[in-house]
DNA sequence: GCAAATTTTGACCGATTGGACAAACGTTAG
DNA sequence: CTAACGTTTGTCCAATCGGTCAAAATTTGC
């Protein structure tokens, strides 16, 4: 484990932030191999050698981006808590996930790109941290089912389907907008999606009888 | 419109097939820009100039692959028909979609890669053929709702969520397997998913009262 | 069996890529 | 003011990229 973070000047902090912002834009639309250092440098408004002064390798930028991403990306699931009404908890989890798809589509696409290509850089995290977290939350959900608070299903696949449906609105956004057309595909599409997903998941999970 | 397909010898047909198969493998895991002609040539067991004898440009391979893909990819939705019981129709649509995710994961990933990067090569198809088809099927579903055969929801978002949940098992397969672990993540995962999705969509769509 | 057509190959090209490097430039503390 | 340190730039490099081309090898039609 790397211990202390390297000491950084004010300029270094600012420029590194600038580069990461630019890299997020470029990586999320072109993938890792599809993106060039020149593109990122131009998007960040600096020369390539200048960029390489702050990040020695292209991979370092991607890695830094990935580490930050995962923390914020899993935050909503971490908040899913045993205290409070189960259906309310699930409802707000879905809502938060959909809000992230709306507000941070680039982060979602960056993640999707990585997974699509076999997760070469974050496989250990998936099998470790992510699996642990999901197993833990699946146990919470299972508890709700045993207590008769929500209908019985597979908690893991329930979580997968929440991920899939919400992230669909960022990862496949162009398709969604193309199919919905100019009218229904406008800014209101996220509210329509929210209503639909609430009905699908929450109504579907209400305990039977 | 290009009219007649070019006349081709037996060798040309076979080798073109070989190249397309190899390209599907390479493109689906590395994306378009992330894949090189050399990789495809090696996977097809031939030299780069030899490959370029059959497809003059890298884009031509990708384009051919894409055209074929879309036809088979939309086949299940095309089969969704007004005749027959609505719930049965939807159930078998979901089942077919999940089977495709299981049996043709590379095709799904190729498509996902294209959409993720803004669908630069197939945008007209999305706004044209795909939108027309979805609108048509959404009307069918809407008819079922008006007739009280299934519960009322937004048909477009219903289709989106079926796409999202089924394709999740091919596009995000590594993540699914990592989270489920060796036991639950084995070959049985598709049957578990099928059971879960049936419950989520079919039970959820049964008409109220 | 042979000539024409098709297929395969090796050598090559210009452009782009990730990255190195030293020199020039700017900033700041004393 | 100036020396030390941090920042920026132009130039350069080897590797890889997509693609060309002429010549060699092979297949095909008769």
CSV table of C-alpha atoms (C1' of nucleotides) in Angstrom, one decimal:
chain,number,residue,atom,x,y,z
A,1,UNK,CA,0.0,0.0,0.0
A,2,UNK,CA,1.2,3.5,-0.9
A,3,UNK,CA,1.1,5.5,2.3
A,4,UNK,CA,1.3,9.2,2.1
A,5,UNK,CA,0.1,11.1,-0.9
A,6,UNK,CA,2.8,13.1,-2.7
A,7,UNK,CA,3.2,16.7,-1.6
A,8,UNK,CA,1.6,19.0,-4.2
A,9,UNK,CA,1.7,22.7,-5.0
A,10,UNK,CA,-1.4,24.7,-5.7
A,11,UNK,CA,-0.7,24.7,-9.4
A,12,UNK,CA,-0.3,21.0,-9.4
A,13,UNK,CA,-3.6,20.4,-7.7
A,14,UNK,CA,-5.4,22.7,-10.1
A,15,UNK,CA,-3.8,21.3,-13.2
A,16,UNK,CA,-4.3,17.7,-12.2
A,17,UNK,CA,-8.0,18.5,-11.6
A,18,UNK,CA,-8.2,20.1,-15.1
A,19,UNK,CA,-6.6,17.1,-16.7
A,20,UNK,CA,-8.9,14.6,-15.0
A,21,UNK,CA,-11.9,16.6,-16.0
A,22,UNK,CA,-10.7,16.6,-19.6
A,23,UNK,CA,-9.8,13.0,-19.5
A,24,UNK,CA,-13.2,12.0,-18.2
A,25,UNK,CA,-14.8,13.7,-21.2
A,26,UNK,CA,-12.4,12.0,-23.7
A,27,UNK,CA,-12.1,8.5,-22.1
A,28,UNK,CA,-15.9,8.2,-21.6
A,29,UNK,CA,-16.7,8.8,-25.3
A,30,UNK,CA,-13.7,7.1,-26.9
A,31,UNK,CA,-12.7,4.4,-24.5
A,32,UNK,CA,-9.2,4.0,-23.2
A,33,UNK,CA,-7.4,2.8,-26.3
A,34,UNK,CA,-9.5,5.0,-28.5
A,35,UNK,CA,-8.3,8.1,-26.6
A,36,UNK,CA,-5.0,9.9,-27.2
A,37,UNK,CA,-2.9,12.0,-24.9
A,38,UNK,CA,-3.1,14.8,-27.4
A,39,UNK,CA,-6.9,14.8,-27.3
A,40,UNK,CA,-6.9,15.0,-23.5
A,41,UNK,CA,-4.2,17.7,-23.5
A,42,UNK,CA,-6.1,19.8,-26.0
A,43,UNK,CA,-9.3,19.4,-24.0
A,44,UNK,CA,-7.4,20.5,-21.0
A,45,UNK,CA,-5.9,23.4,-22.8
A,46,UNK,CA,-2.3,22.5,-22.5
A,47,UNK,CA,0.5,20.8,-24.5
A,48,UNK,CA,1.2,17.1,-24.4
A,49,UNK,CA,4.6,17.3,-22.7
A,50,UNK,CA,3.0,19.6,-20.1
A,51,UNK,CA,0.3,17.1,-19.4
A,52,UNK,CA,2.9,14.3,-19.1
A,53,UNK,CA,4.6,16.5,-16.5
A,54,UNK,CA,1.5,15.9,-14.2
A,55,UNK,CA,0.7,12.3,-15.2
A,56,UNK,CA,3.7,10.4,-16.4
A,57,UNK,CA,1.7,7.8,-18.3
A,58,UNK,CA,-1.7,7.7,-20.0
A,59,UNK,CA,-2.7,4.8,-17.7
A,60,UNK,CA,-2.0,6.8,-14.6
A,61,UNK,CA,-4.8,9.3,-15.6
A,62,UNK,CA,-7.2,6.4,-16.3
A,63,UNK,CA,-6.3,4.7,-13.0
A,64,UNK,CA,-6.8,7.9,-11.0
A,65,UNK,CA,-10.1,8.5,-12.7
A,66,UNK,CA,-11.2,4.9,-12.0
A,67,UNK,CA,-10.4,5.0,-8.3
A,68,UNK,CA,-12.4,8.2,-7.7
A,69,UNK,CA,-15.3,6.9,-9.8
A,70,UNK,CA,-15.8,3.7,-7.9
A,71,UNK,CA,-16.1,5.4,-4.5
A,72,UNK,CA,-18.9,7.8,-5.7
A,73,UNK,CA,-20.4,5.2,-7.9
A,74,UNK,CA,-21.1,2.8,-5.0
A,75,UNK,CA,-22.2,5.4,-2.5
A,76,UNK,CA,-25.9,5.0,-3.2
A,77,UNK,CA,-25.8,1.3,-2.6
A,78,UNK,CA,-23.8,1.8,0.6
A,79,UNK,CA,-26.6,4.1,1.9
A,80,UNK,CA,-29.2,1.3,1.5
A,81,UNK,CA,-29.8,0.7,5.1
A,82,UNK,CA,-31.6,-1.7,7.3
A,83,UNK,CA,-33.2,1.1,9.3
A,84,UNK,CA,-36.3,2.6,7.8
A,85,UNK,CA,-39.1,1.2,5.7
A,86,UNK,CA,-37.8,-1.3,3.1
A,87,UNK,CA,-39.9,-0.1,0.2
A,88,UNK,CA,-38.9,3.5,1.0
A,89,UNK,CA,-35.3,2.5,1.1
A,90,UNK,CA,-35.4,0.7,-2.2
A,91,UNK,CA,-37.4,3.6,-3.8
A,92,UNK,CA,-34.8,6.1,-2.8
A,93,UNK,CA,-32.0,3.8,-3.9
A,94,UNK,CA,-33.5,3.6,-7.4
A,95,UNK,CA,-34.1,7.3,-7.4
A,96,UNK,CA,-30.5,8.1,-6.5
A,97,UNK,CA,-29.2,5.7,-9.1
A,98,UNK,CA,-31.3,7.3,-11.8
A,99,UNK,CA,-30.2,10.8,-10.7
A,100,UNK,CA,-26.6,9.7,-11.1
A,101,UNK,CA,-27.3,8.4,-14.5
A,102,UNK,CA,-28.8,11.8,-15.4
A,103,UNK,CA,-26.1,14.0,-13.6
A,104,UNK,CA,-23.0,11.9,-14.2
A,105,UNK,CA,-23.4,10.1,-17.5
A,106,UNK,CA,-19.7,10.4,-18.4
A,107,UNK,CA,-18.7,8.5,-15.2
A,108,UNK,CA,-21.3,5.8,-16.0
A,109,UNK,CA,-20.0,5.4,-19.5
A,110,UNK,CA,-16.4,5.3,-18.3
A,111,UNK,CA,-17.3,2.5,-16.0
A,112,UNK,CA,-19.4,0.7,-18.7
A,113,UNK,CA,-16.4,0.9,-21.1
A,114,UNK,CA,-14.2,-0.7,-18.6
A,115,UNK,CA,-16.6,-3.6,-17.8
A,116,UNK,CA,-17.4,-4.2,-21.5
A,117,UNK,CA,-13.8,-4.8,-22.2
A,118,UNK,CA,-13.5,-7.4,-19.6
A,119,UNK,CA,-12.6,-5.1,-16.7
A,120,UNK,CA,-8.9,-5.6,-17.1
A,121,UNK,CA,-8.0,-2.8,-14.7
A,122,UNK,CA,-10.5,-3.3,-12.0
A,123,UNK,CA,-11.2,-7.0,-11.8
A,124,UNK,CA,-9.8,-7.3,-8.3
A,125,UNK,CA,-12.1,-4.6,-7.1
A,126,UNK,CA,-15.1,-6.3,-8.5
A,127,UNK,CA,-14.3,-9.6,-6.9
A,128,UNK,CA,-13.4,-7.9,-3.7
A,129,UNK,CA,-14.9,-4.7,-2.5
A,130,UNK,CA,-17.9,-4.8,-4.8
A,131,UNK,CA,-18.8,-8.4,-4.2
A,132,UNK,CA,-18.6,-7.9,-0.4
A,133,UNK,CA,-20.8,-4.8,-0.6
A,134,UNK,CA,-23.4,-6.5,-2.8
A,135,UNK,CA,-23.5,-9.7,-0.7
A,136,UNK,CA,-24.0,-7.5,2.4
A,137,UNK,CA,-26.9,-5.6,0.9
A,138,UNK,CA,-28.4,-8.8,-0.5
A,139,UNK,CA,-28.5,-10.1,3.0
A,140,UNK,CA,-30.3,-7.0,4.2
A,141,UNK,CA,-32.9,-7.4,1.4
A,142,UNK,CA,-33.2,-11.1,2.2
A,143,UNK,CA,-34.0,-10.1,5.8
A,144,UNK,CA,-36.8,-7.9,4.6
A,145,UNK,CA,-38.2,-10.8,2.6
A,146,UNK,CA,-38.1,-13.2,5.5
A,147,UNK,CA,-39.9,-10.6,7.6
A,148,UNK,CA,-42.6,-10.4,4.9
A,149,UNK,CA,-41.9,-6.7,4.3
A,150,UNK,CA,-41.3,-7.2,0.6
A,151,UNK,CA,-42.1,-10.0,-1.9
A,152,UNK,CA,-39.6,-12.8,-2.3
A,153,UNK,CA,-37.1,-12.7,-5.1
A,154,UNK,CA,-33.5,-13.1,-5.8
A,155,UNK,CA,-31.8,-10.1,-4.2
A,156,UNK,CA,-28.7,-10.3,-6.4
A,157,UNK,CA,-30.6,-10.2,-9.6
A,158,UNK,CA,-32.8,-7.5,-8.1
A,159,UNK,CA,-29.8,-5.3,-7.6
A,160,UNK,CA,-28.5,-6.2,-11.1
A,161,UNK,CA,-31.8,-5.2,-12.7
A,162,UNK,CA,-31.7,-1.8,-10.8
A,163,UNK,CA,-28.2,-1.2,-12.1
A,164,UNK,CA,-29.1,-2.2,-15.6
A,165,UNK,CA,-32.3,-0.2,-15.9
A,166,UNK,CA,-30.9,3.0,-14.4
A,167,UNK,CA,-27.6,3.0,-16.1
A,168,UNK,CA,-29.3,2.3,-19.4
A,169,UNK,CA,-30.4,6.0,-19.4
A,170,UNK,CA,-26.8,7.2,-19.4
A,171,UNK,CA,-24.9,4.4,-21.2
A,172,UNK,CA,-27.5,4.0,-24.0
A,173,UNK,CA,-28.7,7.6,-23.9
A,174,UNK,CA,-28.3,8.2,-27.6
A,175,UNK,CA,-30.4,5.2,-28.4
A,176,UNK,CA,-33.1,6.2,-25.8
A,177,UNK,CA,-33.3,9.7,-27.3
A,178,UNK,CA,-33.3,8.4,-30.9
A,179,UNK,CA,-36.2,6.0,-30.2
A,180,UNK,CA,-38.2,8.5,-28.1
A,181,UNK,CA,-37.8,11.2,-30.7
A,182,UNK,CA,-37.7,14.9,-30.1
A,183,UNK,CA,-40.9,15.2,-28.2
A,184,UNK,CA,-40.7,12.4,-25.6
A,185,UNK,CA,-36.9,12.3,-25.7
A,186,UNK,CA,-36.5,15.7,-24.3
A,187,UNK,CA,-35.6,16.7,-20.7
A,188,UNK,CA,-38.7,15.0,-19.4
A,189,UNK,CA,-37.4,11.5,-20.2
A,190,UNK,CA,-35.8,11.1,-16.8
A,191,UNK,CA,-39.0,11.8,-15.0
A,192,UNK,CA,-40.9,9.4,-17.2
A,193,UNK,CA,-38.2,6.8,-16.5
A,194,UNK,CA,-38.5,7.5,-12.8
A,195,UNK,CA,-42.2,7.0,-12.8
A,196,UNK,CA,-41.9,3.8,-14.8
A,197,UNK,CA,-39.2,2.3,-12.7
A,198,UNK,CA,-41.0,3.1,-9.5
A,199,UNK,CA,-44.1,1.3,-10.7
A,200,UNK,CA,-42.0,-1.7,-12.0
A,201,UNK,CA,-39.9,-2.2,-8.9
A,202,UNK,CA,-41.9,-0.8,-6.0
A,203,UNK,CA,-45.4,-2.0,-7.0
A,204,UNK,CA,-43.8,-5.3,-8.0
A,205,UNK,CA,-42.1,-5.7,-4.7
A,206,UNK,CA,-45.1,-5.0,-2.5
A,207,UNK,CA,-45.8,-8.1,-0.4
A,208,UNK,CA,-48.4,-10.4,-1.8
A,209,UNK,CA,-51.6,-10.9,0.2
B,1,UNK,CA,-29.1,2.3,-52.7
B,2,UNK,CA,-26.6,-0.3,-53.7
B,3,UNK,CA,-28.4,-2.8,-55.9
B,4,UNK,CA,-26.9,-6.2,-56.6
B,5,UNK,CA,-24.3,-7.8,-54.3
B,6,UNK,CA,-20.9,-8.3,-55.9
B,7,UNK,CA,-20.4,-11.7,-57.5
B,8,UNK,CA,-18.1,-13.8,-55.2
B,9,UNK,CA,-16.1,-17.0,-55.5
B,10,UNK,CA,-16.3,-19.9,-53.1
B,11,UNK,CA,-13.0,-18.8,-51.5
B,12,UNK,CA,-14.2,-15.3,-51.1
B,13,UNK,CA,-17.3,-16.3,-49.3
B,14,UNK,CA,-15.4,-18.6,-47.0
B,15,UNK,CA,-12.6,-16.2,-46.2
B,16,UNK,CA,-15.0,-13.3,-45.7
B,17,UNK,CA,-16.9,-15.4,-43.2
B,18,UNK,CA,-13.7,-16.3,-41.4
B,19,UNK,CA,-12.7,-12.6,-41.2
B,20,UNK,CA,-16.1,-11.5,-39.9
B,21,UNK,CA,-16.0,-14.2,-37.2
B,22,UNK,CA,-12.5,-13.1,-36.1
B,23,UNK,CA,-13.5,-9.4,-36.3
B,24,UNK,CA,-16.5,-10.0,-34.1
B,25,UNK,CA,-14.3,-11.5,-31.5
B,26,UNK,CA,-11.8,-8.6,-31.6
B,27,UNK,CA,-14.1,-5.7,-32.1
B,28,UNK,CA,-16.5,-6.8,-29.3
B,29,UNK,CA,-13.7,-6.9,-26.7
B,30,UNK,CA,-11.6,-4.0,-27.8
B,31,UNK,CA,-14.0,-1.6,-29.6
B,32,UNK,CA,-13.5,-0.2,-33.0
B,33,UNK,CA,-10.6,2.1,-32.4
B,34,UNK,CA,-9.1,-0.3,-29.9
B,35,UNK,CA,-8.8,-3.1,-32.5
B,36,UNK,CA,-6.1,-3.4,-35.1
B,37,UNK,CA,-6.2,-5.0,-38.5
B,38,UNK,CA,-3.3,-7.1,-37.4
B,39,UNK,CA,-5.2,-8.5,-34.5
B,40,UNK,CA,-8.1,-9.5,-36.7
B,41,UNK,CA,-5.8,-10.9,-39.4
B,42,UNK,CA,-4.0,-13.0,-36.8
B,43,UNK,CA,-7.3,-14.2,-35.3
B,44,UNK,CA,-8.5,-15.2,-38.8
B,45,UNK,CA,-5.2,-17.0,-39.5
B,46,UNK,CA,-4.0,-14.8,-42.4
B,47,UNK,CA,-1.7,-12.0,-43.2
B,48,UNK,CA,-2.8,-8.4,-43.0
B,49,UNK,CA,-2.5,-7.7,-46.8
B,50,UNK,CA,-4.4,-10.9,-47.4
B,51,UNK,CA,-7.2,-9.7,-45.2
B,52,UNK,CA,-7.2,-6.3,-46.9
B,53,UNK,CA,-7.7,-8.1,-50.2
B,54,UNK,CA,-11.2,-9.1,-48.9
B,55,UNK,CA,-12.0,-5.9,-47.0
B,56,UNK,CA,-10.3,-2.9,-48.4
B,57,UNK,CA,-10.7,-0.9,-45.2
B,58,UNK,CA,-11.1,-1.6,-41.5
B,59,UNK,CA,-14.4,0.3,-41.5
B,60,UNK,CA,-15.8,-2.0,-44.1
B,61,UNK,CA,-15.5,-5.0,-41.8
B,62,UNK,CA,-17.1,-3.2,-39.0
B,63,UNK,CA,-19.9,-1.9,-41.2
B,64,UNK,CA,-20.7,-5.4,-42.6
B,65,UNK,CA,-20.7,-6.8,-39.1
B,66,UNK,CA,-23.0,-4.1,-37.9
B,67,UNK,CA,-25.5,-4.6,-40.7
B,68,UNK,CA,-25.8,-8.3,-40.1
B,69,UNK,CA,-26.0,-7.7,-36.4
B,70,UNK,CA,-29.0,-5.4,-36.4
B,71,UNK,CA,-31.2,-7.7,-38.4
B,72,UNK,CA,-30.8,-10.6,-36.0
B,73,UNK,CA,-30.7,-8.3,-33.0
B,74,UNK,CA,-34.2,-6.9,-33.7
B,75,UNK,CA,-35.7,-10.2,-34.7
B,76,UNK,CA,-37.2,-11.0,-31.3
B,77,UNK,CA,-39.0,-7.6,-31.1
B,78,UNK,CA,-40.3,-8.1,-34.6
B,79,UNK,CA,-41.9,-11.3,-33.5
B,80,UNK,CA,-43.8,-9.6,-30.7
B,81,UNK,CA,-47.2,-10.0,-32.2
B,82,UNK,CA,-50.8,-8.8,-31.6
B,83,UNK,CA,-52.1,-12.3,-32.0
B,84,UNK,CA,-51.9,-14.6,-28.9
B,85,UNK,CA,-52.1,-13.8,-25.2
B,86,UNK,CA,-50.3,-10.6,-24.3
B,87,UNK,CA,-48.5,-11.9,-21.2
B,88,UNK,CA,-47.4,-15.0,-23.1
B,89,UNK,CA,-46.1,-12.8,-25.9
B,90,UNK,CA,-44.1,-10.6,-23.5
B,91,UNK,CA,-42.8,-13.6,-21.6
B,92,UNK,CA,-41.4,-15.2,-24.7
B,93,UNK,CA,-40.0,-11.9,-25.9
B,94,UNK,CA,-38.1,-11.6,-22.6
B,95,UNK,CA,-37.0,-15.2,-22.8
B,96,UNK,CA,-35.7,-14.8,-26.4
B,97,UNK,CA,-33.9,-11.7,-25.5
B,98,UNK,CA,-32.2,-13.4,-22.5
B,99,UNK,CA,-31.3,-16.3,-24.7
B,100,UNK,CA,-29.6,-14.0,-27.2
B,101,UNK,CA,-27.6,-12.4,-24.3
B,102,UNK,CA,-26.5,-15.9,-23.4
B,103,UNK,CA,-25.8,-17.3,-26.8
B,104,UNK,CA,-24.5,-14.2,-28.6
B,105,UNK,CA,-22.7,-12.1,-26.1
B,106,UNK,CA,-20.2,-10.8,-28.6
B,107,UNK,CA,-22.9,-9.4,-30.8
B,108,UNK,CA,-24.4,-7.7,-27.8
B,109,UNK,CA,-21.1,-6.2,-26.8
B,110,UNK,CA,-20.3,-5.0,-30.3
B,111,UNK,CA,-23.6,-3.2,-30.3
B,112,UNK,CA,-23.1,-1.8,-26.8
B,113,UNK,CA,-19.7,-0.5,-27.8
B,114,UNK,CA,-21.2,1.4,-30.8
B,115,UNK,CA,-24.0,3.0,-28.7
B,116,UNK,CA,-21.7,3.9,-25.9
B,117,UNK,CA,-19.5,5.9,-28.2
B,118,UNK,CA,-22.4,7.9,-29.5
B,119,UNK,CA,-23.5,5.5,-32.3
B,120,UNK,CA,-21.5,7.5,-34.9
B,121,UNK,CA,-22.0,4.8,-37.5
B,122,UNK,CA,-25.6,3.7,-37.0
B,123,UNK,CA,-27.3,6.8,-35.8
B,124,UNK,CA,-29.6,7.0,-38.9
B,125,UNK,CA,-30.7,3.4,-38.3
B,126,UNK,CA,-31.6,4.2,-34.7
B,127,UNK,CA,-33.7,7.2,-35.7
B,128,UNK,CA,-35.2,5.4,-38.7
B,129,UNK,CA,-35.7,1.7,-38.7
B,130,UNK,CA,-35.4,1.1,-34.9
B,131,UNK,CA,-37.6,4.0,-33.9
B,132,UNK,CA,-40.3,2.9,-36.4
B,133,UNK,CA,-40.2,-0.6,-35.1
B,134,UNK,CA,-40.4,0.4,-31.4
B,135,UNK,CA,-43.2,2.8,-32.0
B,136,UNK,CA,-45.1,0.1,-33.8
B,137,UNK,CA,-44.7,-2.4,-30.9
B,138,UNK,CA,-45.4,0.3,-28.3
B,139,UNK,CA,-48.7,0.8,-30.0
B,140,UNK,CA,-49.5,-2.9,-29.8
B,141,UNK,CA,-48.6,-2.9,-26.1
B,142,UNK,CA,-50.7,0.2,-25.6
B,143,UNK,CA,-53.6,-1.7,-27.2
B,144,UNK,CA,-53.3,-4.5,-24.7
B,145,UNK,CA,-53.4,-1.9,-21.9
B,146,UNK,CA,-56.5,-0.2,-23.2
B,147,UNK,CA,-58.1,-3.6,-23.4
B,148,UNK,CA,-57.3,-4.3,-19.8
B,149,UNK,CA,-55.1,-7.3,-20.7
B,150,UNK,CA,-52.1,-5.9,-18.9
B,151,UNK,CA,-51.4,-3.2,-16.3
B,152,UNK,CA,-50.9,0.3,-17.6
B,153,UNK,CA,-47.4,1.7,-17.9
B,154,UNK,CA,-45.2,3.5,-20.4
B,155,UNK,CA,-44.6,1.0,-23.2
B,156,UNK,CA,-41.4,2.6,-24.4
B,157,UNK,CA,-39.8,2.5,-21.0
B,158,UNK,CA,-41.0,-1.0,-20.6
B,159,UNK,CA,-39.2,-2.0,-23.8
B,160,UNK,CA,-36.1,-0.1,-22.6
B,161,UNK,CA,-36.1,-1.9,-19.3
B,162,UNK,CA,-36.4,-5.3,-21.0
B,163,UNK,CA,-33.4,-4.4,-23.2
B,164,UNK,CA,-31.4,-3.2,-20.3
B,165,UNK,CA,-32.0,-6.1,-17.9
B,166,UNK,CA,-31.4,-8.8,-20.5
B,167,UNK,CA,-28.4,-7.3,-22.2
B,168,UNK,CA,-26.9,-6.6,-18.8
B,169,UNK,CA,-26.1,-10.4,-18.6
B,170,UNK,CA,-23.9,-10.2,-21.7
B,171,UNK,CA,-22.5,-6.7,-21.6
B,172,UNK,CA,-21.7,-6.7,-17.9
B,173,UNK,CA,-21.1,-10.4,-17.7
B,174,UNK,CA,-17.7,-10.1,-16.0
B,175,UNK,CA,-19.3,-8.0,-13.3
B,176,UNK,CA,-22.2,-10.3,-12.9
B,177,UNK,CA,-19.9,-13.3,-12.5
B,178,UNK,CA,-17.5,-11.5,-10.2
B,179,UNK,CA,-20.3,-10.4,-7.9
B,180,UNK,CA,-22.1,-13.8,-7.9
B,181,UNK,CA,-18.9,-15.6,-7.2
B,182,UNK,CA,-17.9,-19.1,-8.4
B,183,UNK,CA,-21.0,-20.9,-7.0
B,184,UNK,CA,-24.0,-18.8,-8.0
B,185,UNK,CA,-22.1,-17.3,-11.0
B,186,UNK,CA,-21.8,-20.5,-12.9
B,187,UNK,CA,-23.8,-21.8,-15.8
B,188,UNK,CA,-27.0,-21.6,-13.8
B,189,UNK,CA,-27.0,-17.8,-13.6
B,190,UNK,CA,-29.0,-17.4,-16.8
B,191,UNK,CA,-31.8,-19.6,-15.4
B,192,UNK,CA,-31.8,-17.6,-12.2
B,193,UNK,CA,-32.0,-14.5,-14.2
B,194,UNK,CA,-34.8,-15.9,-16.3
B,195,UNK,CA,-36.8,-16.7,-13.2
B,196,UNK,CA,-36.2,-13.3,-11.7
B,197,UNK,CA,-37.1,-11.4,-14.8
B,198,UNK,CA,-40.2,-13.4,-15.3
B,199,UNK,CA,-41.4,-12.5,-11.8
B,200,UNK,CA,-40.4,-8.9,-12.2
B,201,UNK,CA,-42.0,-8.2,-15.5
B,202,UNK,CA,-44.8,-10.8,-15.9
B,203,UNK,CA,-46.1,-10.7,-12.3
B,204,UNK,CA,-45.7,-7.0,-12.3
B,205,UNK,CA,-47.7,-6.6,-15.5
B,206,UNK,CA,-50.7,-8.7,-14.5
B,207,UNK,CA,-53.7,-6.5,-14.7
B,208,UNK,CA,-54.7,-5.0,-11.3
B,209,UNK,CA,-58.1,-6.0,-9.8
C,1,DG,C1',-2.1,-28.9,-69.7
C,2,DC,C1',-2.2,-24.2,-70.0
C,3,DA,C1',-3.5,-19.5,-69.9
C,4,DA,C1',-6.2,-16.3,-67.4
C,5,DA,C1',-8.0,-15.1,-63.2
C,6,DT,C1',-7.7,-15.2,-58.4
C,7,DT,C1',-5.3,-15.4,-54.1
C,8,DT,C1',-1.3,-14.7,-51.0
C,9,DT,C1',2.9,-12.6,-49.6
C,10,DG,C1',6.8,-9.5,-48.3
C,11,DA,C1',8.4,-5.1,-48.5
C,12,DC,C1',7.3,-0.7,-47.9
C,13,DC,C1',5.0,4.1,-46.8
C,14,DG,C1',3.3,8.1,-44.4
C,15,DA,C1',0.7,9.2,-40.3
C,16,DT,C1',-0.1,8.8,-35.6
C,17,DT,C1',0.9,7.1,-31.2
C,18,DG,C1',2.9,7.2,-26.2
C,19,DG,C1',6.6,9.0,-24.2
C,20,DA,C1',11.6,11.2,-23.3
C,21,DC,C1',14.5,15.1,-22.8
C,22,DA,C1',16.9,19.3,-22.3
C,23,DA,C1',16.4,23.9,-22.7
C,24,DA,C1',13.6,27.9,-21.8
C,25,DC,C1',10.4,30.2,-18.9
C,26,DG,C1',8.0,31.6,-14.6
C,27,DT,C1',7.6,32.0,-9.7
C,28,DT,C1',8.9,32.6,-5.2
C,29,DA,C1',11.6,33.0,-0.9
C,30,DG,C1',15.4,35.3,1.1
D,1,DC,C1',18.2,41.0,-7.1
D,2,DT,C1',19.0,36.4,-7.5
D,3,DA,C1',19.3,31.6,-6.8
D,4,DA,C1',16.5,27.7,-6.4
D,5,DC,C1',12.6,25.5,-7.6
D,6,DG,C1',8.6,24.6,-10.3
D,7,DT,C1',6.4,24.8,-14.9
D,8,DT,C1',6.1,24.8,-19.9
D,9,DT,C1',7.6,24.1,-24.5
D,10,DG,C1',9.8,22.3,-29.0
D,11,DT,C1',12.1,18.7,-30.7
D,12,DC,C1',12.8,14.2,-31.1
D,13,DC,C1',12.2,9.0,-31.0
D,14,DA,C1',10.8,4.2,-31.6
D,15,DA,C1',6.8,1.6,-32.1
D,16,DT,C1',2.5,0.9,-34.2
D,17,DC,C1',-1.1,2.1,-37.1
D,18,DG,C1',-4.0,1.6,-41.6
D,19,DG,C1',-3.2,0.9,-46.1
D,20,DT,C1',-0.5,0.2,-50.9
D,21,DC,C1',1.9,-2.3,-54.4
D,22,DA,C1',4.2,-5.4,-57.4
D,23,DA,C1',5.5,-9.9,-57.6
D,24,DA,C1',4.9,-14.7,-56.5
D,25,DA,C1',1.9,-18.6,-55.8
D,26,DT,C1',-2.3,-20.8,-56.5
D,27,DT,C1',-6.7,-21.9,-58.4
D,28,DT,C1',-10.0,-22.1,-62.1
D,29,DG,C1',-12.1,-22.5,-66.8
D,30,DC,C1',-11.4,-24.6,-71.0
